[in-house]
Every structure is written in C-alpha cells, then in structure tokens.
Coordinates of C-alpha atoms and ligand atoms in Angstrom, one line a residue:
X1 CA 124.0 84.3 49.7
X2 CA 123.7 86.4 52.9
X3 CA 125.8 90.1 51.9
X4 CA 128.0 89.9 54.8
X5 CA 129.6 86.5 53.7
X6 CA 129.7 88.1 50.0
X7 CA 133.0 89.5 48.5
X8 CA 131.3 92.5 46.2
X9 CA 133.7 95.4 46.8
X10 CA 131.5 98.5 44.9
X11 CA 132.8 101.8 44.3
X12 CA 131.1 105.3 44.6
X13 CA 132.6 106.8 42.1
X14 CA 133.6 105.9 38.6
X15 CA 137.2 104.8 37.8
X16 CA 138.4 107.9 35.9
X17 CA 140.0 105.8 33.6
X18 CA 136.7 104.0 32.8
X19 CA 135.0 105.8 29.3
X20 CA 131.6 103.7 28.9
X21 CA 128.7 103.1 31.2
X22 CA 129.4 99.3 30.9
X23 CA 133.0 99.4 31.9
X24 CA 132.3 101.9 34.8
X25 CA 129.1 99.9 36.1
X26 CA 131.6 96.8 36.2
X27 CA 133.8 98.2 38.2
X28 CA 131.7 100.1 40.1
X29 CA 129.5 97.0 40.7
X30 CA 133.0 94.9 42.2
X31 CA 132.5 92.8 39.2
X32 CA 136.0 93.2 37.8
X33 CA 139.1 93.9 39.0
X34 CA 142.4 94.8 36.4
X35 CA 145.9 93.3 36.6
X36 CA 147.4 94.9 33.7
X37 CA 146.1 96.5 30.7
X38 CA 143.5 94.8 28.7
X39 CA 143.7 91.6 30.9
X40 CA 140.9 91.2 34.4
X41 CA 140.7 89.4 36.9
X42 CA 136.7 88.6 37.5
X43 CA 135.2 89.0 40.7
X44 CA 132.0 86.8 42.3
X45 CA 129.4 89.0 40.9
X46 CA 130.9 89.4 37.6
X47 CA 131.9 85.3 37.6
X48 CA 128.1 84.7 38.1
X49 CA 127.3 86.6 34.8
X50 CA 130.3 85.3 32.9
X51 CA 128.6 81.7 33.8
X52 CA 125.5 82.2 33.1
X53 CA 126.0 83.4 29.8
X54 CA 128.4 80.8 28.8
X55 CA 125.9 78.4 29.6
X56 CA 123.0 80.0 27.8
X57 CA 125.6 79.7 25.1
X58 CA 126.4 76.0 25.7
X59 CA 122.8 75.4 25.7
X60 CA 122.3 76.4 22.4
X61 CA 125.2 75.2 20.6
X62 CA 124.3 71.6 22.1
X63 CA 120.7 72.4 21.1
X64 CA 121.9 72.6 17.2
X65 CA 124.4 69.3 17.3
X66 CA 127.6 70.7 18.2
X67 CA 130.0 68.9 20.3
X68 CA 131.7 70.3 22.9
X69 CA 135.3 69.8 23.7
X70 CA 138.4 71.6 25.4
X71 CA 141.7 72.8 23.4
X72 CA 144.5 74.2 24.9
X73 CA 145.2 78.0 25.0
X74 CA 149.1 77.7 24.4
X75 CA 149.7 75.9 20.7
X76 CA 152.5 75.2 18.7
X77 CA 153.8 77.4 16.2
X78 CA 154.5 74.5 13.3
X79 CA 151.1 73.8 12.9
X80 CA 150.5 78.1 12.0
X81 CA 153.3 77.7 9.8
X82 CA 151.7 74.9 7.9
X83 CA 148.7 76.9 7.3
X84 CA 150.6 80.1 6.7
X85 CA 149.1 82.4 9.4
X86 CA 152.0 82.4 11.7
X87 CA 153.5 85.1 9.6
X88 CA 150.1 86.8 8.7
X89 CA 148.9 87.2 12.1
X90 CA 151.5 90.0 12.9
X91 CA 152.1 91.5 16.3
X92 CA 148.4 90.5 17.7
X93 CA 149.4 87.2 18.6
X94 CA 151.5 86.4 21.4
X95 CA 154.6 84.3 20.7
X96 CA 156.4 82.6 23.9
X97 CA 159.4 79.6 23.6
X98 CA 158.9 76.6 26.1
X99 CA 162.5 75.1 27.9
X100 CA 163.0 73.1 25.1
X101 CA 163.5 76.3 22.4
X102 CA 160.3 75.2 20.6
X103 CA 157.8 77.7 19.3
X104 CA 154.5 78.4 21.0
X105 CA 151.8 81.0 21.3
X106 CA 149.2 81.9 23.1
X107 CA 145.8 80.9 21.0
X108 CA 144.4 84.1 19.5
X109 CA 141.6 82.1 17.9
X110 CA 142.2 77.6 17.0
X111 CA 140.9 76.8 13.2
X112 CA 144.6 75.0 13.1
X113 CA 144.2 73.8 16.3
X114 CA 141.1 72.1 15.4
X115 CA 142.0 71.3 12.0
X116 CA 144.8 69.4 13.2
X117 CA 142.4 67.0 15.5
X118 CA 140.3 66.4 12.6
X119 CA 143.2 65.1 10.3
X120 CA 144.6 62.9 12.9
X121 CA 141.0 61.6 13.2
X122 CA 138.6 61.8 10.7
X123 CA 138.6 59.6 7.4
X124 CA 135.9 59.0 5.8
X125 CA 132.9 61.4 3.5
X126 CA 130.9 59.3 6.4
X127 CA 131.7 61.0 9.1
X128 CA 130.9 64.6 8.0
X129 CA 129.5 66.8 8.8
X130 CA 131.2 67.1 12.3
X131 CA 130.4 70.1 14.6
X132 CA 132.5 71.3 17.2
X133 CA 133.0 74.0 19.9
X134 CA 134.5 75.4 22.7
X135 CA 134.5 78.0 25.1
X136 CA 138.7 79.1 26.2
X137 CA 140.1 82.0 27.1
X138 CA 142.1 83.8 24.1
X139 CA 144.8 86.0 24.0
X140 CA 145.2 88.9 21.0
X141 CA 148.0 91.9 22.1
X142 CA 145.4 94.2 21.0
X143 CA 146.7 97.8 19.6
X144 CA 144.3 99.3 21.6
X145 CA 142.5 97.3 24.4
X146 CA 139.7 99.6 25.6
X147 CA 136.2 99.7 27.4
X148 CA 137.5 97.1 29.8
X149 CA 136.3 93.4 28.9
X150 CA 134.6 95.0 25.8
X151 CA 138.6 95.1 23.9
X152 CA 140.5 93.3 25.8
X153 CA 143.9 91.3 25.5
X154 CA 142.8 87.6 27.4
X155 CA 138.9 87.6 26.7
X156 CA 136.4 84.2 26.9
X157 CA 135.4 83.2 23.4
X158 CA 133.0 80.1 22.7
X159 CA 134.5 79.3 18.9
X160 CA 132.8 76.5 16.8
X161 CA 134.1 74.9 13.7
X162 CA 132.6 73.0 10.7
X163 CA 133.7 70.6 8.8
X164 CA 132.0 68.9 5.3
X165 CA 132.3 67.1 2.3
X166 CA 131.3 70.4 -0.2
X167 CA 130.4 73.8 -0.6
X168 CA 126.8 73.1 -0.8
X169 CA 126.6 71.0 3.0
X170 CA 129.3 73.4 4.5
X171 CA 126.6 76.1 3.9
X172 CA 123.9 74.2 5.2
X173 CA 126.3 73.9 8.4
X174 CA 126.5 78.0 8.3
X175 CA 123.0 78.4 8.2
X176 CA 122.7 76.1 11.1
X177 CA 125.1 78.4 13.6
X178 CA 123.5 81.8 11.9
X179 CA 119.6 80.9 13.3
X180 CA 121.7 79.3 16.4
X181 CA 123.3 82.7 16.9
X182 CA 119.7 84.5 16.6
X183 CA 118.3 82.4 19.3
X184 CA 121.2 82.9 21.6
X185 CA 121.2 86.6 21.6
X186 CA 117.5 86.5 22.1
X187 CA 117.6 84.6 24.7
X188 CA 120.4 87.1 26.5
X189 CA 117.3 89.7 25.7
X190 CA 119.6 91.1 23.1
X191 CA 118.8 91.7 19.7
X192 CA 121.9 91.2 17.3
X193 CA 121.6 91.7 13.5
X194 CA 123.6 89.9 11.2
X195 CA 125.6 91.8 9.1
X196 CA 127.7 90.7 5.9
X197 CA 131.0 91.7 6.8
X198 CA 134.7 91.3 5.7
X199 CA 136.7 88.3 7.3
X200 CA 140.4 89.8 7.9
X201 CA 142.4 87.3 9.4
X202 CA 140.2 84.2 9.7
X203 CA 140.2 84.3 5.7
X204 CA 137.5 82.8 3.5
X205 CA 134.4 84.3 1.5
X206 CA 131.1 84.7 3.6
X207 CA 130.7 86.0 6.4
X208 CA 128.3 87.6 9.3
X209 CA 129.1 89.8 12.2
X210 CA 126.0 89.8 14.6
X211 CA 126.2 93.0 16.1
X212 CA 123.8 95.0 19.0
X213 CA 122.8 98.6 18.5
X214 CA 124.7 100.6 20.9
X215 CA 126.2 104.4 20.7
X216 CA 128.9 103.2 22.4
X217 CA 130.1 100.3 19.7
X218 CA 133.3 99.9 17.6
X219 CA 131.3 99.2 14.6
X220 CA 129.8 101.2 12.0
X221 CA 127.1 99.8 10.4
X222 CA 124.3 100.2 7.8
X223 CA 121.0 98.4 7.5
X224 CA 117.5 98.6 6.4
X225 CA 114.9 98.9 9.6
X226 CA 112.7 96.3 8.7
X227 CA 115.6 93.3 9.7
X228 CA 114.4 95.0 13.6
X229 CA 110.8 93.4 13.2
X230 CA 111.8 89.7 11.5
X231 CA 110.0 86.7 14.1
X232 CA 112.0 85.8 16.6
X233 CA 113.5 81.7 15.9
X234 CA 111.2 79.2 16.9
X235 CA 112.2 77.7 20.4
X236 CA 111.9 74.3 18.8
X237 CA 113.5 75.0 15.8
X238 CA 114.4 71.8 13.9
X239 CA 118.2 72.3 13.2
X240 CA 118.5 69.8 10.7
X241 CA 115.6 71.0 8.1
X242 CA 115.9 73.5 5.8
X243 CA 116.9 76.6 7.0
X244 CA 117.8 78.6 4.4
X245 CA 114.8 80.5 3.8
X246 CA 114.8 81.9 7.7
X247 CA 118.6 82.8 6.7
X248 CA 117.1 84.3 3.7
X249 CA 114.8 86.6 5.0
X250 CA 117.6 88.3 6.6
X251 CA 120.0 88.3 3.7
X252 CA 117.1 89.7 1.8
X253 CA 117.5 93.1 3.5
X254 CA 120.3 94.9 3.5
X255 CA 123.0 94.8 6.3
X256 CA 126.2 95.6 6.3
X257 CA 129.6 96.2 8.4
X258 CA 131.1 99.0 7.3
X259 CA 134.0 97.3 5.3
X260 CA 131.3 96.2 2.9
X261 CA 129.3 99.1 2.6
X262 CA 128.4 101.2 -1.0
X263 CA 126.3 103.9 -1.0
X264 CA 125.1 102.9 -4.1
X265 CA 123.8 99.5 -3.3
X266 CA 122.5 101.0 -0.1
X267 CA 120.6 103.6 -1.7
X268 CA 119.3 101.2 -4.7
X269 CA 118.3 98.8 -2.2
X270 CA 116.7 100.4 1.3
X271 CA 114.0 103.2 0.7
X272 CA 114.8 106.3 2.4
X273 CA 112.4 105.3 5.3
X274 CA 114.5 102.8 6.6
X275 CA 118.0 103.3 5.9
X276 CA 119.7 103.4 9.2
X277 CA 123.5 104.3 10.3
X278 CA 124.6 103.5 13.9
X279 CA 127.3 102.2 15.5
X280 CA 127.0 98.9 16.7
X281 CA 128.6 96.0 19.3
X282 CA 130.2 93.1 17.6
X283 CA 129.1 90.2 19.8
X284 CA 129.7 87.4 17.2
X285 CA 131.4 86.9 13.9
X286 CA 130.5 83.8 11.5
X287 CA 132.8 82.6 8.2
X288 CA 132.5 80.4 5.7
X289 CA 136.6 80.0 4.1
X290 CA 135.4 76.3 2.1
X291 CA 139.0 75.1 2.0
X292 CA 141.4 78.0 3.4
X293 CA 142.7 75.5 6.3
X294 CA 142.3 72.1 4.8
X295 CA 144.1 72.6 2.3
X296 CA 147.5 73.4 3.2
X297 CA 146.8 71.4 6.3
X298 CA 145.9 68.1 4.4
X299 CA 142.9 67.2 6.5
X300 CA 140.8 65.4 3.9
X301 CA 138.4 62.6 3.8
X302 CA 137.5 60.1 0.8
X303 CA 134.7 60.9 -0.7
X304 CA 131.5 58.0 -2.1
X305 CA 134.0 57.9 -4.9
X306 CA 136.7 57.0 -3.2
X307 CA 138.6 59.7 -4.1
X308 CA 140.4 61.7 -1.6
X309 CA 139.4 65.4 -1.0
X310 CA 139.6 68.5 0.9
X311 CA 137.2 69.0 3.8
X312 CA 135.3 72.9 3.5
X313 CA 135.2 74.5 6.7
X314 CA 133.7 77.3 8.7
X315 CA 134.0 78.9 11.9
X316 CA 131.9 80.3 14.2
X317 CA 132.5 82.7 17.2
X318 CA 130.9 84.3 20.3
X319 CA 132.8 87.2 22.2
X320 CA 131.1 85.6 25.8
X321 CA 133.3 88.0 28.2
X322 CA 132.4 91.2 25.3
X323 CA 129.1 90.0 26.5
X324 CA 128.8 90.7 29.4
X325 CA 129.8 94.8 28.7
X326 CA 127.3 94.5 25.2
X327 CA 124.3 93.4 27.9
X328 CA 125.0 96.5 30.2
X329 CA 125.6 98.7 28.0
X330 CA 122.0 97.6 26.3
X331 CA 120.3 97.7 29.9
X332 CA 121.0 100.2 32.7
X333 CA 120.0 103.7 33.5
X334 CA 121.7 106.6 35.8
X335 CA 121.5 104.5 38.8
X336 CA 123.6 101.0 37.4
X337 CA 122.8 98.3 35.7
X338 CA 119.7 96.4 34.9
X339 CA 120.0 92.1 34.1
X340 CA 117.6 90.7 32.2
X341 CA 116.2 87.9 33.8
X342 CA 118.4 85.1 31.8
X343 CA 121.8 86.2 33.1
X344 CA 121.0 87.9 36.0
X345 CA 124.0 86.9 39.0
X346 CA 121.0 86.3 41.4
X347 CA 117.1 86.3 40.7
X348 CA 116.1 88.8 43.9
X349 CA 117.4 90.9 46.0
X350 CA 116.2 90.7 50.0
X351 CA 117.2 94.1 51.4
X352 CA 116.5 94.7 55.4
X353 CA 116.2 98.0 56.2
X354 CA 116.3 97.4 59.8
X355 CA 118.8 94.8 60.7
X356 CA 119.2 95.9 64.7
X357 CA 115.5 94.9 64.8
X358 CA 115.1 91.3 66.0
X359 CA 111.8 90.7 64.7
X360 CA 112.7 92.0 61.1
X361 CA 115.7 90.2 61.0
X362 CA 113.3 87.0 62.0
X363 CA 111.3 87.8 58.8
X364 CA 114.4 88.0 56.3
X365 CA 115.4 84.9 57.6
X366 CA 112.9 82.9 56.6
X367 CA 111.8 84.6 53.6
X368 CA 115.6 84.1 52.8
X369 CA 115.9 80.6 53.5
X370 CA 112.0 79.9 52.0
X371 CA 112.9 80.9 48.4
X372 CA 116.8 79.6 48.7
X373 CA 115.0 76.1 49.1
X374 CA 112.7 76.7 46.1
X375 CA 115.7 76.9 44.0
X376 CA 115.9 80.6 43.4
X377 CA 119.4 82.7 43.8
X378 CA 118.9 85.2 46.4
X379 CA 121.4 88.1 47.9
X380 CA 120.2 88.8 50.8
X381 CA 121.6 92.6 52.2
X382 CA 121.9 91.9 55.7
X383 CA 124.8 93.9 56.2
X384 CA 124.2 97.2 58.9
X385 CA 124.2 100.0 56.8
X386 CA 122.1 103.4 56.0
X387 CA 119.2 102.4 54.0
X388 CA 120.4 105.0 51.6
X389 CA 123.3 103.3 50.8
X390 CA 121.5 99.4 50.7
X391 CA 119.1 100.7 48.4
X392 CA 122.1 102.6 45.5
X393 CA 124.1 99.1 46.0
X394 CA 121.2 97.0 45.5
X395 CA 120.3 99.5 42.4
X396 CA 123.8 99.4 41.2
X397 CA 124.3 95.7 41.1
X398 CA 120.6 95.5 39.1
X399 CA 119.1 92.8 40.4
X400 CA 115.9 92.4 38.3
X401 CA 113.2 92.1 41.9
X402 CA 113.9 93.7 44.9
X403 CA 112.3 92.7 48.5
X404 CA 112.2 95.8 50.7
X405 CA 111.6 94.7 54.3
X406 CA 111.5 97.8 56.6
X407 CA 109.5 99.2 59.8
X408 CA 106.0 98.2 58.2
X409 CA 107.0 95.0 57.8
X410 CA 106.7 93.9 61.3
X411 CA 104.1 96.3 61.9
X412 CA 102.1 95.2 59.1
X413 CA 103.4 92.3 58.0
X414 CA 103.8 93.7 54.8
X415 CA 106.7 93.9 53.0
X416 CA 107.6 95.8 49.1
X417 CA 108.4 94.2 46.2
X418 CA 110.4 96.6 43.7
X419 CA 111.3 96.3 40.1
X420 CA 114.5 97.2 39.0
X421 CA 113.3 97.7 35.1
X422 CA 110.4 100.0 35.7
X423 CA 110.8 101.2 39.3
X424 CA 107.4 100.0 40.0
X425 CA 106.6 98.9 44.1
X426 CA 104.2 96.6 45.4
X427 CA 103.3 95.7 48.4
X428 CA 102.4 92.3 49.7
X429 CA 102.2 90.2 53.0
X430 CA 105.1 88.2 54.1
X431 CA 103.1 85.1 54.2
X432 CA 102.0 85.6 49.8
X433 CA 106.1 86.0 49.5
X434 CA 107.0 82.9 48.0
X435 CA 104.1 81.8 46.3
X436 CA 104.4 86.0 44.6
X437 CA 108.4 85.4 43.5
X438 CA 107.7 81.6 42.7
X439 CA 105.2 82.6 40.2
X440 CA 107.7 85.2 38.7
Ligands
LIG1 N1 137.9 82.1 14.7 C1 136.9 83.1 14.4 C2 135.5 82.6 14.7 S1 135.5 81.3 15.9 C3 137.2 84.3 15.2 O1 138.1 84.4 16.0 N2 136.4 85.4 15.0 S2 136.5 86.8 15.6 O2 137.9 87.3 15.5 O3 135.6 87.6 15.0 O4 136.2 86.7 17.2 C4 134.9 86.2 17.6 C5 134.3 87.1 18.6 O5 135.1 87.3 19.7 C6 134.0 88.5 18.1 O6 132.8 88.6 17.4 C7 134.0 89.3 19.4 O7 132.7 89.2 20.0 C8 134.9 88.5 20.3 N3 136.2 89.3 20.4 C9 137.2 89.4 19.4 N4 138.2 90.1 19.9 C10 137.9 90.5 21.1 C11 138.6 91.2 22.1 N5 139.8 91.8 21.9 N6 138.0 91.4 23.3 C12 136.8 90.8 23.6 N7 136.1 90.1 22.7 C13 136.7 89.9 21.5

C-alpha cells in the first residue's frame, strides 16, 4: 500500500479527552474515529488490526473443534423472558420495538440466542458435545464507557458456547477453551492469567477471567508469581486428551479477581515472595453455569437411557475490539505504538527520505513491488514530506521493521533497516533486501 493512496489521518497531539496511552495512540495513529460516546467507527489501520486478531482468534477456536457460525445482533425479547434475564439484565441492555410492536434488543451477549438453535436442533446424548462460536458486534449501554474501545457501548466479541450430556464432559469442554484461551493470547504476544472470578450476569458456578497485567486495567487482581513462568501450551496440543492437569497447574496457584479474593486464603496459600497485587486487563471471561439456560429453556436431549435430560452448558468469551487497546497498552513507548509481529496492520514499513530524487524513488519501487510479490504487507511512505515528520508517523503507527532509504542509498546502494522494538539500525545493500526481510 503506497501512503499517498492510504486514508491514515494521524494527529500531533493527543485528544484531550483521551486518558490512556492506548486510547490516545488510537486516535493519534487515525485508527479510530468516534460517532458517539462509547460507539467507533474503525479506520483502515485500525480495521487491519481488528482483522488480524479476529483471525488469530478464529484460528484457534477452529484448532480446538469449535464451529463457527453467525447470529444476529438484534434478538427477540420472548426468548430472554423464558430464561428470565430480560428483567435481570437492567439498563445495560438496549431494548428497541420493530413496526410490528414486538420486543427486541440489541444482543448484549447470545447464551439464549444459541440455546434456542440447539433446542430446535439437537436430540439426541449423540450428538453432544457440540462446540460453537462466533465473532458479532454487541451492544451493553455501559454506565461508564471509557478508554475508547477498551469500555465501550458496540464492541466485537468472539463468544463460544458448550453444550453436554453432564457435569463431568461439560468440564472437560471448559478445559478445552481455558488451554485454547492460553494459546491465543500467546500467540497475540500477550500473556493473560486466568483468574477465578465471579460470573454476574452470565450466571453459573466456575469461572475464569484471563486478564493482562497493565497499570492501566479495570481489574484488581491478586496472584502468586510463579503462574508468570508456567510453559507456554504446546503448538500441537491434542484438544481432545486430557487436559486437566495443564488446567491444573494453574488452578494450583492462587489467582484471583478481586470479587473472590480473602486475605486469608491468600496469605495461607502464596509465600510472601510472590504474592502480587496489580491491576489488570480483562481480555476474556470463561463460565461454567451446568444447567442455568437449559433448563428453563427446555433444550434437552435423551440420554443412553432414554430418558430425557437437561443439556449443561458453558460459555466462553473474547473481548477482540478490547484487544486491540489491551495489546498497545502492553507494547509502545513515548514515541507510539509497537505490534508484535502477529497482528501487526503491515509487516514493514518503506520510508523514502528523498522522494524528489528520481533515482531513489526508482529504488523504493522495486524494493516495494519485490517484497509485495513475496507476500509480505508493506506501507510504503512515499508521500513528500520532512523526514522528521516520516520518521514520528512511521514510529507512531509501530510498524515492527522499518526500511530507511535516504541520500546513501543511491550513493551507496545501501539502505537501513530499523527496528521499532529496540531501536536497533542496520545497514544493508539494496540488492540483500528481500532475501534480509524474507528471512525475517
Ligand atoms: N457470554 C459471556 C461469555 S461468551 C460474556 O458475555 N462474557 S463477558 O461479559 O465477560 O464478556 C466477554 C469479554 O468481552 C470480556 O472478557 C471483555 O474482554 C469483553 N467485553 C465485555 N464488555 C466489554 C465492553 N463494554 N467493551 C469492550 N469489551 C468488552
């Protein structure tokens, strides 16, 4: 993508309104763009994140059996009155009446959404357990939307839901999306913690919030160090073999949201050494509620006895637009953001420093259309302003390489290579280019 064809409107200065680096960086970047409070429009740069993580996310959750499908954001009311959470869910949830008078809302969140396809579907003990997911925009009139996409009022949420003949498989299913949900955040270069937590609204009696360290969070939380240096989840992790002692080893050391934390059990549990108190990033929030939903809702299935029964469910969730504010707020420094390499909107930068200059032009041109070919996403700065102000954009926007091409480059045919992480510059020849980034 050549810069001059490239809507990225950046900002010198911070929003005033904007508290935390990641919200500021967003819209300093030309990621975002607000229509009203709590509710964003996203802009190419920030679309290109959004994406990326979404499919890292898809990846994963199709890499552990779920099935993907699509539910509507507006649902009817009835089926929240049958399980009893119309009432319940209070002011959050937006309420709207189609031409017809009927009841609808704008999905804060779809267990009886989804519970009502499995009843109209599924029959039998033999069908179970079914997986399934989704990633749709939801809609909570938070009290306070803050921190731009990090509290907002319309946010993107991949949700997953469970359903199994008993308690003992509908845990198995929970372990399944708990090591699913390590992997993930690794793979955003994140590293979440799963905390026991309350559920509030979604109901049931396990649960896990996975939650990054971060000044900035919502969340208070207390756990002991030592869940920091657990191995990371195998990359070829066999979903359907045992996986309770991996969810073990975490539920071994204490980890808690704040709404489950004692000071005794804290201090009987951690040594000194390690007990730690931060605040933290929700990025994900996993519950077990066995028959909360299927009950009232009827959805059951005969079991080998014929008999019929309640199916136990759980639910599963990812905060995929929060995620985008919970990376930057995890990576950047005083001059923007930094990607890690897995969500990254474009693999390199190409700046050209000297864009009245026909021959350096000639060399960004086909170092630009060289690695486009190879696969890789390049922004290429082409646009004719001071190199001051390519290289804070370039910075700001935190592309992970940099290619500097400048006045040595068609003297020397040289040009540098720059790392956004450490600052670090290299040079190289033009004609090495490629083969250099290829092996990246
Ligand atoms: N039905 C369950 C799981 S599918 C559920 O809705 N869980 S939740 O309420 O905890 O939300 C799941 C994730 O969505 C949270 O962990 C958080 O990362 C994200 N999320 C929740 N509310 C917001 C919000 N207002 N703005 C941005 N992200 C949010």
């Amino acid at each position: 993508m050549k810069l001059t064809d490239y809507f990225l409107p950046v900002l010198k200065e911070s929003p005033a309104d904007a508290e935390i680096a990641s919200h500021k960086l967003m819209l300093r970047a030309g990621m975002l763009s607000q229509s009203s409070s709590g509710i964003y429009s996203w802009l190419p740069l920030g679309l290109r994140v959004l994406k990326k993580i979404e499919n890292i996310v898809r990846e994963e959750q199709d890499a552990a059996g779920v099935n993907e499908i699509l539910m509507p954001t507006i649902q009817p009311a009835d089926i929240w009155k049958e399980s009893g959470r119309y009432d319940d869910y209070g002011k959050e949830m937006l309420r709207i009446k189609d031409r017809q008078g009927r009841e609808m809302l704008f999905g804060p969140t779809n267990e009886e959404q989804v519970t009502d396809i499995f009843r109209r579907t599924v029959r039998s003990y033999k069908e179970l357990p079914s997986l399934l997911y989704h990633i749709q925009w939801k809609f909570r009139d938070e009290l306070r939307p803050r921190f731009g996409i990090m509290r907002g009022r319309e946010f993107l949420m991949k949700d997953a839901y469970s359903f199994d003949l008993d308690k003992e498989s509908s845990r198995a299913s929970y372990n399944k999306f708990f090591v699913s949900y390590l992997k993930t955040f690794e793979r955003l270069g994140l590293k979440a913690i799963p905390m026991a937590a309350d559920t509030g609204p979604i109901g049931g009696d396990m649960s896990h919030e996975f939650v990054i360290i971060s000044d900035t969070g919502e969340s208070d939380i207390y756990f002991d160090n030592r869940i920091l240096n657990l191995t990371n989840i195998d990359e070829n992790i066999q979903y359907n073999s045992d996986l309770s002692t991996i969810v073990e080893s975490y539920q071994d050391l204490y980890s808690v949201a704040d709404d489950k934390f004692s000071e005794d059990d804290f201090n009987l549990k951690v040594p000194e050494e390690f007990r730690k108190h931060t605040k933290g990033i929700e990025v994900g929030h996993i519950f077990n509620f066995a028959t909360k939903y299927s009950e009232p809702m009827k959805a059951n299935v005969l079991n080998s006895n014929g008999k019929t029964v309640p199916v136990h469910m759980g639910s599963y969730g990812i905060g995929i637009s929060r995620l985008v504010g919970a990376i930057i707020e995890s990576s950047h420094d005083e001059n923007g953001i930094i990607w890690p390499n897995s969500v990254t909107p474009f693999d390199i930068g190409l700046i050209n420093l000297k864009i009245k200059d026909f021959d350096a032009v000639k060399i960004c041109e086909k170092i630009y259309l060289e690695l486009k070919d190879t696969g890789i996403d390049i922004l290429y700065d082409n646009k004719d302003d001071s190199p001051g102000a390519k290289f804070s954009r370039m910075d700001l926007i935190g592309l992970p390489i940099q290619i500097i091409c400048g006045k040595n480059s068609v003297k020397d045919g040289t040009v540098e290579i720059k790392y956004r992480n450490s600052g670090d510059v290299k040079l190289i020849n033009i004609s090495d280019v490629v083969n250099f980034i290829k092996n990246k």
